[in-house]
Every structure is written in structure tokens, then in C-alpha cells.
Amino acid sequence: MISFTVMMMLAAYLLGSVSSAIVVSFLFGKGDPRRQGSGNPGATNVLRIAGPVAAALVLIFDVLKGTVGVYVAFLLGLGELELGLVAICACLGHMYPVFFGFSGGKGVATALGCLISMGYSLAAYLFGTWLIVILLCGYSSLAAIVTVSFAPLYTYLFKPEYTYAVIMLSVLIIFKHRANIRRLYRGEESKVWKKGKANE
């Protein structure tokens, strides 16, 4: 079972390593998003440089990277801890993709995809929190940070068996947003509908 779990973790990491932001951006003729706008290969930056259709495709694919890996692991009978490790590996793949020089995105959409597999009510609360924050303030990074900060609480309420795994996932994503946190503190972060140096 341990070797099978490791195989699923590796598969989740490799799937997560397929950077949809880079692939979609090139398909739309916009080049590498890591060298434009914020430099972050995520849906928010693709929205700025390639438009809403490209951004929607990136968002869908990034969510699916998390959903597919965790759901397949669930169907194959892995337990709560193993599913949590698979979810973390999927996000690590997105953040540090082996196919793209280990330079990836922030992992928010992929983490949401993982959590969708853990429960629709949980995913709905997370999406609702993200939507409320971004509509109120316009900062994609702040919406992501607030949402993942609430994720362990929501998980405890709906799927308590996954709480520890989600705590680890939340810490990982907040760590990836440390530069955004500094910019938010200094008042230098750009809003999602403005072009410029801002990360998701």
C-alpha cells in the first residue's frame, strides 16, 4: 500500500506539473506568462495578457489537475491521510513543475480542485469566500490568502478527517504568497482588473 501511495503521489505531482497557463498562453500566441505581467503562470496573469477565454481555460485545467488526481486516488481506495498527501503533491507539481524548470504558479485553483474531490459543500464555501473577498477588494492574492486561511475551519466542519492535510495545504499556499503579503502590506499590490506587476 505504501508503494502504491507513492506511485499516486508521483502521478499527482506529474499531472500538476503540466502548466496550463504556459500551454494556453502559447496556444493563444502570447508567449510565456512567466516573462509578462506579474510573471506568475496562473489564471489571473493570463487574464491580463491573453484575455478572459484563455484565463477560463487555465482555471478549468488547473482545477481539474487537483480534482482528477485526488478523485482517482479515492476510487482506488486510499485513506484520508494518503488522499491528503496526493493533494499536496498535485499542488507541489503546480508550484514547482518538473516540466517547466520548477517555476510554477501559486496552487490556489489546483488546491480547490483537490478540495472539490473531498466534498462539494466544502468547495462551495471556499469558492464563496474567494468570490466575496475579490468582489469587495479586487485583490486576487488577498482573496486566495483569506480563502486558504479559512479552509481548515471549513474542512473541520464538513470533512474533519481531512483537516490536518488541509492545514498543510493552506500553509504551503500561504508560503507561496509571501511576496504578495509583503506587497499588500506596502500597498503595492494591483487589483485583478488592472494590468501591472501583480500576482494571483
Short mmCIF file of C-alpha atoms in Angstrom, two decimals:
data_model
loop_
_atom_site.label_atom_id
_atom_site.label_comp_id
_atom_site.label_asym_id
_atom_site.label_seq_id
_atom_site.Cartn_x
_atom_site.Cartn_y
_atom_site.Cartn_z
CA MET A 1 0.00 0.00 0.00
CA ILE A 2 2.89 2.36 0.76
CA SER A 3 4.45 1.86 -2.68
CA PHE A 4 1.03 2.32 -4.32
CA THR A 5 0.52 5.55 -2.40
CA VAL A 6 3.94 6.79 -3.51
CA MET A 7 3.01 5.99 -7.12
CA MET A 8 -0.19 8.00 -6.81
CA MET A 9 1.71 10.89 -5.23
CA LEU A 10 4.19 10.85 -8.10
CA ALA A 11 1.38 10.71 -10.67
CA ALA A 12 -0.37 13.65 -8.98
CA TYR A 13 2.87 15.63 -8.99
CA LEU A 14 3.50 14.95 -12.69
CA LEU A 15 -0.08 15.89 -13.59
CA GLY A 16 0.25 19.05 -11.53
CA SER A 17 3.50 19.84 -13.36
CA VAL A 18 1.65 20.38 -16.63
CA SER A 19 1.39 24.18 -16.52
CA SER A 20 -1.85 25.03 -18.27
CA ALA A 21 -1.07 28.75 -18.01
CA ILE A 22 2.07 28.34 -20.09
CA VAL A 23 0.49 25.94 -22.58
CA VAL A 24 -2.67 28.03 -23.08
CA SER A 25 -0.71 31.27 -23.28
CA PHE A 26 1.45 29.87 -26.07
CA LEU A 27 -1.62 28.49 -27.86
CA PHE A 28 -3.12 31.99 -27.79
CA GLY A 29 0.10 33.41 -29.22
CA LYS A 30 1.06 35.33 -26.09
CA GLY A 31 4.26 33.54 -25.16
CA ASP A 32 5.46 32.59 -21.70
CA PRO A 33 3.36 34.24 -18.93
CA ARG A 34 6.35 33.97 -16.59
CA ARG A 35 8.01 36.73 -18.64
CA GLN A 36 4.98 39.03 -18.80
CA GLY A 37 2.71 40.90 -16.43
CA SER A 38 3.24 39.61 -12.92
CA GLY A 39 5.43 36.74 -14.07
CA ASN A 40 3.12 34.25 -12.37
CA PRO A 41 1.86 31.34 -14.52
CA GLY A 42 -1.70 31.39 -13.26
CA ALA A 43 -5.19 32.31 -14.42
CA THR A 44 -5.02 35.88 -13.09
CA ASN A 45 -1.90 36.76 -15.05
CA VAL A 46 -3.22 35.01 -18.17
CA LEU A 47 -6.39 37.11 -17.85
CA ARG A 48 -4.26 40.24 -18.09
CA ILE A 49 -2.11 39.13 -21.02
CA ALA A 50 -4.41 36.85 -23.06
CA GLY A 51 -7.98 37.68 -22.07
CA PRO A 52 -10.91 36.01 -20.29
CA VAL A 53 -11.28 32.96 -22.55
CA ALA A 54 -7.67 31.93 -22.08
CA ALA A 55 -7.91 32.62 -18.35
CA ALA A 56 -11.06 30.50 -18.07
CA LEU A 57 -9.32 27.59 -19.80
CA VAL A 58 -6.35 27.89 -17.43
CA LEU A 59 -8.65 27.97 -14.42
CA ILE A 60 -10.59 24.90 -15.56
CA PHE A 61 -7.46 22.88 -16.31
CA ASP A 62 -5.77 23.90 -13.06
CA VAL A 63 -8.83 22.83 -11.07
CA LEU A 64 -9.01 19.53 -12.94
CA LYS A 65 -5.35 18.79 -12.14
CA GLY A 66 -6.30 18.65 -8.48
CA THR A 67 -9.68 17.01 -8.89
CA VAL A 68 -8.58 14.15 -11.14
CA GLY A 69 -5.61 13.08 -9.06
CA VAL A 70 -7.40 13.06 -5.73
CA TYR A 71 -10.61 11.51 -7.08
CA VAL A 72 -8.75 8.68 -8.80
CA ALA A 73 -6.85 8.03 -5.57
CA PHE A 74 -10.20 7.96 -3.72
CA LEU A 75 -11.68 5.48 -6.21
CA LEU A 76 -8.62 3.27 -5.76
CA GLY A 77 -9.26 3.09 -2.04
CA LEU A 78 -6.62 5.34 -0.50
CA GLY A 79 -7.33 6.60 3.02
CA GLU A 80 -7.69 10.15 4.29
CA LEU A 81 -4.01 10.70 5.01
CA GLU A 82 -2.95 9.28 1.65
CA LEU A 83 -5.52 11.43 -0.18
CA GLY A 84 -4.15 14.47 1.62
CA LEU A 85 -0.61 13.60 0.51
CA VAL A 86 -1.80 13.15 -3.08
CA ALA A 87 -3.47 16.58 -2.93
CA ILE A 88 -0.29 18.20 -1.62
CA CYS A 89 1.76 16.56 -4.38
CA ALA A 90 -0.65 17.85 -7.04
CA CYS A 91 -0.20 21.38 -5.70
CA LEU A 92 3.56 20.96 -5.44
CA GLY A 93 3.58 19.94 -9.08
CA HIS A 94 1.72 23.13 -10.00
CA MET A 95 4.04 25.27 -7.86
CA TYR A 96 7.29 23.54 -8.85
CA PRO A 97 6.64 21.86 -12.23
CA VAL A 98 9.34 19.47 -13.34
CA PHE A 99 8.44 20.12 -17.00
CA PHE A 100 8.94 23.90 -16.72
CA GLY A 101 12.10 24.38 -14.73
CA PHE A 102 10.33 24.14 -11.35
CA SER A 103 8.91 27.65 -11.89
CA GLY A 104 5.14 27.46 -11.42
CA GLY A 105 2.09 29.17 -10.00
CA LYS A 106 0.59 29.63 -6.56
CA GLY A 107 -1.54 26.46 -6.48
CA VAL A 108 -4.87 28.02 -5.48
CA ALA A 109 -7.01 26.62 -8.30
CA THR A 110 -5.35 23.21 -8.07
CA ALA A 111 -5.94 23.14 -4.32
CA LEU A 112 -9.60 23.99 -4.94
CA GLY A 113 -9.77 21.08 -7.36
CA CYS A 114 -8.37 18.77 -4.69
CA LEU A 115 -10.95 20.00 -2.19
CA ILE A 116 -13.80 19.54 -4.66
CA SER A 117 -12.95 15.85 -4.59
CA MET A 118 -13.18 15.91 -0.79
CA GLY A 119 -16.67 17.42 -0.76
CA TYR A 120 -18.88 19.76 -2.78
CA SER A 121 -20.11 21.67 0.28
CA LEU A 122 -16.53 22.33 1.30
CA ALA A 123 -15.64 23.53 -2.20
CA ALA A 124 -18.73 25.76 -2.32
CA TYR A 125 -17.80 27.53 0.91
CA LEU A 126 -14.24 28.03 -0.31
CA PHE A 127 -15.36 29.41 -3.66
CA GLY A 128 -17.94 31.63 -1.95
CA THR A 129 -15.28 33.05 0.38
CA TRP A 130 -12.92 33.72 -2.52
CA LEU A 131 -15.68 35.40 -4.55
CA ILE A 132 -16.84 37.64 -1.69
CA VAL A 133 -13.30 38.83 -0.90
CA ILE A 134 -12.35 39.52 -4.51
CA LEU A 135 -15.59 41.41 -5.17
CA LEU A 136 -15.06 43.51 -2.04
CA CYS A 137 -11.39 44.34 -2.52
CA GLY A 138 -10.38 43.35 -6.05
CA TYR A 139 -7.16 41.65 -4.92
CA SER A 140 -6.84 38.09 -6.22
CA SER A 141 -3.93 37.36 -3.89
CA LEU A 142 -5.82 38.56 -0.79
CA ALA A 143 -8.86 36.51 -1.81
CA ALA A 144 -6.64 33.43 -2.11
CA ILE A 145 -4.92 34.05 1.24
CA VAL A 146 -8.19 34.60 3.10
CA THR A 147 -9.79 31.56 1.47
CA VAL A 148 -6.99 29.14 2.31
CA SER A 149 -6.85 30.58 5.83
CA PHE A 150 -10.49 29.59 6.31
CA ALA A 151 -10.03 26.24 4.54
CA PRO A 152 -9.01 24.26 7.67
CA LEU A 153 -12.07 25.56 9.55
CA TYR A 154 -14.44 24.67 6.71
CA THR A 155 -12.78 21.28 6.41
CA TYR A 156 -13.22 20.63 10.13
CA LEU A 157 -16.93 21.46 9.82
CA PHE A 158 -17.64 19.37 6.71
CA LYS A 159 -14.86 16.77 6.36
CA PRO A 160 -12.95 16.68 9.67
CA GLU A 161 -10.94 13.64 8.63
CA TYR A 162 -9.07 15.83 6.11
CA THR A 163 -8.34 18.72 8.48
CA TYR A 164 -4.64 18.05 9.05
CA ALA A 165 -3.97 17.55 5.33
CA VAL A 166 -5.77 20.82 4.51
CA ILE A 167 -3.80 22.67 7.18
CA MET A 168 -0.58 21.56 5.47
CA LEU A 169 -2.01 22.58 2.10
CA SER A 170 -3.02 26.01 3.43
CA VAL A 171 0.40 26.64 4.94
CA LEU A 172 2.03 25.71 1.62
CA ILE A 173 -0.15 28.10 -0.38
CA ILE A 174 0.28 30.97 2.08
CA PHE A 175 4.05 30.41 1.91
CA LYS A 176 3.87 30.78 -1.89
CA HIS A 177 2.04 34.08 -1.40
CA ARG A 178 4.64 35.62 0.91
CA ALA A 179 5.70 38.19 -1.74
CA ASN A 180 2.05 39.14 -2.25
CA ILE A 181 1.63 39.57 1.50
CA ARG A 182 4.56 42.00 1.54
CA ARG A 183 3.11 43.97 -1.38
CA LEU A 184 -0.33 44.08 0.22
CA TYR A 185 1.23 45.39 3.43
CA ARG A 186 3.08 48.11 1.49
CA GLY A 187 0.01 48.95 -0.62
CA GLU A 188 1.79 47.95 -3.84
CA GLU A 189 -0.42 45.07 -4.96
CA SER A 190 -2.50 45.64 -8.12
CA LYS A 191 -6.12 44.69 -8.43
CA VAL A 192 -7.18 41.84 -10.69
CA TRP A 193 -8.76 44.06 -13.34
CA LYS A 194 -5.66 46.24 -13.64
CA LYS A 195 -2.62 45.41 -15.72
CA GLY A 196 0.71 45.50 -13.97
CA LYS A 197 3.00 43.80 -11.53
CA ALA A 198 0.63 41.70 -9.50
CA ASN A 199 0.46 38.05 -8.77
CA GLU A 200 -2.57 35.95 -8.12
#
